[in-house]
Amino acid sequence: MAPYSNFKVGAALETADGTVITGVNVENATYGLTVCAERVAMFTALAAGHRKFRRIAIVADTEDPTPPCGACRQILWEFGGDLAVTLANTRRVTGRHQLADLLPLPFDARLLE
Ligand code: THU
């Protein structure tokens, strides 16, 4: 749902029990309140009661990899931990990463204890 940027992104998040929850980026007229596909997938999964996750695939129709933005890295880390992250376009895989490598020295709830 990207009528402003026309940059369409999809995310597929796999839970520990093998359920796949999807998300797309949702843009709106303020632009700034846009939510990325990754966060939509994670929030949808959390709202459905899922708490443990294995991996996420992020797909955009670009030749270069489309990696998650900083805000998404934070949210994915806090709720998903060290997820396997697969980047792809509609034809091929463009990158494979671990989230811990994409978000070094994270701030998270452990630091609030
Ligand atoms: N976007 C995502 O949904 N995920 C990413 O990993 C990168 C960016 C979206 C946000 C916005 O709707 C559009 O792509 C352009 O930034």
PDB file of C-alpha atoms and ligand atoms in Angstrom:
ATOM      1  CA  MET A   1       0.000   0.000   0.000  1.00  0.00           C
ATOM      2  CA  ALA A   2       2.416   2.617  -1.261  1.00  0.00           C
ATOM      3  CA  PRO A   3       0.496   5.242  -3.288  1.00  0.00           C
ATOM      4  CA  TYR A   4       2.972   8.037  -2.441  1.00  0.00           C
ATOM      5  CA  SER A   5       6.389   6.463  -3.035  1.00  0.00           C
ATOM      6  CA  ASN A   6       5.171   3.607  -5.217  1.00  0.00           C
ATOM      7  CA  PHE A   7       7.977   1.641  -3.510  1.00  0.00           C
ATOM      8  CA  LYS A   8       6.187  -1.553  -2.580  1.00  0.00           C
ATOM      9  CA  VAL A   9       7.682  -3.809   0.082  1.00  0.00           C
ATOM     10  CA  GLY A  10       6.439  -7.121   1.431  1.00  0.00           C
ATOM     11  CA  ALA A  11       7.567  -9.015   4.510  1.00  0.00           C
ATOM     12  CA  ALA A  12       6.952 -12.610   5.569  1.00  0.00           C
ATOM     13  CA  LEU A  13       7.714 -13.402   9.206  1.00  0.00           C
ATOM     14  CA  GLU A  14       7.937 -17.021  10.322  1.00  0.00           C
ATOM     15  CA  THR A  15       7.029 -17.798  13.907  1.00  0.00           C
ATOM     16  CA  ALA A  16       8.611 -20.543  16.000  1.00  0.00           C
ATOM     17  CA  ASP A  17       5.667 -22.844  15.242  1.00  0.00           C
ATOM     18  CA  GLY A  18       6.033 -22.342  11.477  1.00  0.00           C
ATOM     19  CA  THR A  19       3.187 -19.884  10.982  1.00  0.00           C
ATOM     20  CA  VAL A  20       3.944 -17.253   8.342  1.00  0.00           C
ATOM     21  CA  ILE A  21       2.605 -13.757   8.996  1.00  0.00           C
ATOM     22  CA  THR A  22       2.843 -11.203   6.215  1.00  0.00           C
ATOM     23  CA  GLY A  23       2.970  -7.432   6.052  1.00  0.00           C
ATOM     24  CA  VAL A  24       3.216  -4.659   3.469  1.00  0.00           C
ATOM     25  CA  ASN A  25       4.292  -1.060   3.865  1.00  0.00           C
ATOM     26  CA  VAL A  26       1.337   1.195   4.634  1.00  0.00           C
ATOM     27  CA  GLU A  27       1.755   4.803   3.585  1.00  0.00           C
ATOM     28  CA  ASN A  28      -0.598   7.680   4.353  1.00  0.00           C
ATOM     29  CA  ALA A  29      -1.102  11.328   3.492  1.00  0.00           C
ATOM     30  CA  THR A  30       1.212  12.620   6.224  1.00  0.00           C
ATOM     31  CA  TYR A  31       4.068  10.549   4.738  1.00  0.00           C
ATOM     32  CA  GLY A  32       5.800  10.522   8.138  1.00  0.00           C
ATOM     33  CA  LEU A  33       3.365   8.080   9.693  1.00  0.00           C
ATOM     34  CA  THR A  34       4.197   5.423   7.141  1.00  0.00           C
ATOM     35  CA  VAL A  35       4.828   1.994   8.632  1.00  0.00           C
ATOM     36  CA  CYS A  36       7.220  -0.393   6.903  1.00  0.00           C
ATOM     37  CA  ALA A  37       6.283  -3.902   5.840  1.00  0.00           C
ATOM     38  CA  GLU A  38       8.516  -5.469   8.490  1.00  0.00           C
ATOM     39  CA  ARG A  39       6.848  -3.663  11.370  1.00  0.00           C
ATOM     40  CA  VAL A  40       3.376  -4.370  10.010  1.00  0.00           C
ATOM     41  CA  ALA A  41       4.264  -8.076   9.902  1.00  0.00           C
ATOM     42  CA  MET A  42       5.731  -8.056  13.420  1.00  0.00           C
ATOM     43  CA  PHE A  43       2.851  -6.082  14.952  1.00  0.00           C
ATOM     44  CA  THR A  44       0.301  -8.302  13.208  1.00  0.00           C
ATOM     45  CA  ALA A  45       2.051 -11.371  14.601  1.00  0.00           C
ATOM     46  CA  LEU A  46       2.221  -9.920  18.115  1.00  0.00           C
ATOM     47  CA  ALA A  47      -1.445  -8.916  17.991  1.00  0.00           C
ATOM     48  CA  ALA A  48      -2.289 -12.503  17.049  1.00  0.00           C
ATOM     49  CA  GLY A  49      -0.438 -13.741  20.138  1.00  0.00           C
ATOM     50  CA  HIS A  50       2.839 -14.944  18.636  1.00  0.00           C
ATOM     51  CA  ARG A  51       5.934 -14.332  20.755  1.00  0.00           C
ATOM     52  CA  LYS A  52       8.748 -16.412  19.242  1.00  0.00           C
ATOM     53  CA  PHE A  53      10.121 -16.006  15.731  1.00  0.00           C
ATOM     54  CA  ARG A  54      12.635 -17.677  13.434  1.00  0.00           C
ATOM     55  CA  ARG A  55      13.165 -15.610  10.321  1.00  0.00           C
ATOM     56  CA  ILE A  56      11.885 -12.868   8.108  1.00  0.00           C
ATOM     57  CA  ALA A  57      11.936 -12.395   4.350  1.00  0.00           C
ATOM     58  CA  ILE A  58      11.797  -8.875   2.933  1.00  0.00           C
ATOM     59  CA  VAL A  59      10.902  -8.442  -0.716  1.00  0.00           C
ATOM     60  CA  ALA A  60      11.024  -5.353  -2.916  1.00  0.00           C
ATOM     61  CA  ASP A  61      11.212  -5.099  -6.671  1.00  0.00           C
ATOM     62  CA  THR A  62      14.739  -3.674  -6.728  1.00  0.00           C
ATOM     63  CA  GLU A  63      17.962  -5.054  -8.176  1.00  0.00           C
ATOM     64  CA  ASP A  64      19.927  -4.011  -5.079  1.00  0.00           C
ATOM     65  CA  PRO A  65      18.947  -5.483  -1.706  1.00  0.00           C
ATOM     66  CA  THR A  66      16.293  -3.588   0.266  1.00  0.00           C
ATOM     67  CA  PRO A  67      17.463  -3.929   3.882  1.00  0.00           C
ATOM     68  CA  PRO A  68      15.262  -3.030   6.867  1.00  0.00           C
ATOM     69  CA  CYS A  69      15.387   0.584   8.068  1.00  0.00           C
ATOM     70  CA  GLY A  70      16.753   1.443  11.498  1.00  0.00           C
ATOM     71  CA  ALA A  71      13.346   1.599  13.169  1.00  0.00           C
ATOM     72  CA  CYS A  72      12.468  -1.849  11.849  1.00  0.00           C
ATOM     73  CA  ARG A  73      15.792  -3.305  12.977  1.00  0.00           C
ATOM     74  CA  GLN A  74      15.035  -2.098  16.495  1.00  0.00           C
ATOM     75  CA  ILE A  75      11.504  -3.515  16.572  1.00  0.00           C
ATOM     76  CA  LEU A  76      12.517  -6.811  14.977  1.00  0.00           C
ATOM     77  CA  TRP A  77      15.345  -7.168  17.498  1.00  0.00           C
ATOM     78  CA  GLU A  78      13.211  -6.364  20.519  1.00  0.00           C
ATOM     79  CA  PHE A  79      10.437  -8.795  19.634  1.00  0.00           C
ATOM     80  CA  GLY A  80      12.210 -11.301  17.403  1.00  0.00           C
ATOM     81  CA  GLY A  81      15.794 -11.457  18.638  1.00  0.00           C
ATOM     82  CA  ASP A  82      18.513 -12.600  16.295  1.00  0.00           C
ATOM     83  CA  LEU A  83      16.273 -13.419  13.328  1.00  0.00           C
ATOM     84  CA  ALA A  84      17.597 -14.766  10.060  1.00  0.00           C
ATOM     85  CA  VAL A  85      16.893 -12.053   7.501  1.00  0.00           C
ATOM     86  CA  THR A  86      16.488 -12.931   3.831  1.00  0.00           C
ATOM     87  CA  LEU A  87      16.355 -10.088   1.317  1.00  0.00           C
ATOM     88  CA  ALA A  88      14.913 -10.741  -2.114  1.00  0.00           C
ATOM     89  CA  ASN A  89      13.396  -9.202  -5.182  1.00  0.00           C
ATOM     90  CA  THR A  90      10.696 -10.885  -7.218  1.00  0.00           C
ATOM     91  CA  ARG A  91      13.313 -12.960  -9.078  1.00  0.00           C
ATOM     92  CA  ARG A  92      16.074 -13.902  -6.656  1.00  0.00           C
ATOM     93  CA  VAL A  93      17.530 -13.713  -3.163  1.00  0.00           C
ATOM     94  CA  THR A  94      19.691 -10.577  -2.872  1.00  0.00           C
ATOM     95  CA  GLY A  95      21.083 -11.050   0.614  1.00  0.00           C
ATOM     96  CA  ARG A  96      21.138 -13.208   3.744  1.00  0.00           C
ATOM     97  CA  HIS A  97      21.961 -11.762   7.151  1.00  0.00           C
ATOM     98  CA  GLN A  98      21.511 -12.285  10.853  1.00  0.00           C
ATOM     99  CA  LEU A  99      19.719  -9.430  12.575  1.00  0.00           C
ATOM    100  CA  ALA A 100      22.475  -9.180  15.204  1.00  0.00           C
ATOM    101  CA  ASP A 101      24.872  -8.223  12.398  1.00  0.00           C
ATOM    102  CA  LEU A 102      22.466  -5.565  11.126  1.00  0.00           C
ATOM    103  CA  LEU A 103      21.985  -4.037  14.592  1.00  0.00           C
ATOM    104  CA  PRO A 104      25.251  -4.101  16.538  1.00  0.00           C
ATOM    105  CA  LEU A 105      25.229  -2.879  20.138  1.00  0.00           C
ATOM    106  CA  PRO A 106      21.421  -2.785  20.431  1.00  0.00           C
ATOM    107  CA  PHE A 107      19.428  -0.993  23.101  1.00  0.00           C
ATOM    108  CA  ASP A 108      16.770  -3.304  24.488  1.00  0.00           C
ATOM    109  CA  ALA A 109      14.773  -4.240  27.571  1.00  0.00           C
ATOM    110  CA  ARG A 110      17.737  -5.961  29.245  1.00  0.00           C
ATOM    111  CA  LEU A 111      19.244  -2.520  29.789  1.00  0.00           C
ATOM    112  CA  LEU A 112      16.163  -1.360  31.689  1.00  0.00           C
ATOM    113  CA  GLU A 113      16.536  -3.998  34.400  1.00  0.00           C
TER     114      GLU A 113
HETATM  115  N1  THU B   1      10.021   0.477   3.339  1.00  0.00           N
HETATM  116  C1  THU B   1       9.653  -0.729   3.884  1.00  0.00           C
HETATM  117  O1  THU B   1       8.470  -1.027   3.996  1.00  0.00           O
HETATM  118  N2  THU B   1      10.637  -1.554   4.313  1.00  0.00           N
HETATM  119  C2  THU B   1      11.974  -1.347   4.123  1.00  0.00           C
HETATM  120  O2  THU B   1      12.769  -2.193   4.481  1.00  0.00           O
HETATM  121  C3  THU B   1      12.432  -0.109   3.492  1.00  0.00           C
HETATM  122  C4  THU B   1      11.387   0.914   3.240  1.00  0.00           C
HETATM  123  C5  THU B   1       8.965   1.340   2.818  1.00  0.00           C
HETATM  124  C6  THU B   1       8.650   2.581   3.590  1.00  0.00           C
HETATM  125  C7  THU B   1       8.040   3.455   2.496  1.00  0.00           C
HETATM  126  O3  THU B   1       6.672   3.129   2.363  1.00  0.00           O
HETATM  127  C8  THU B   1       8.759   3.030   1.245  1.00  0.00           C
HETATM  128  O4  THU B   1       9.329   1.776   1.523  1.00  0.00           O
HETATM  129  C9  THU B   1       9.838   4.000   0.781  1.00  0.00           C
HETATM  130  O5  THU B   1      10.707   4.280   1.825  1.00  0.00           O
END
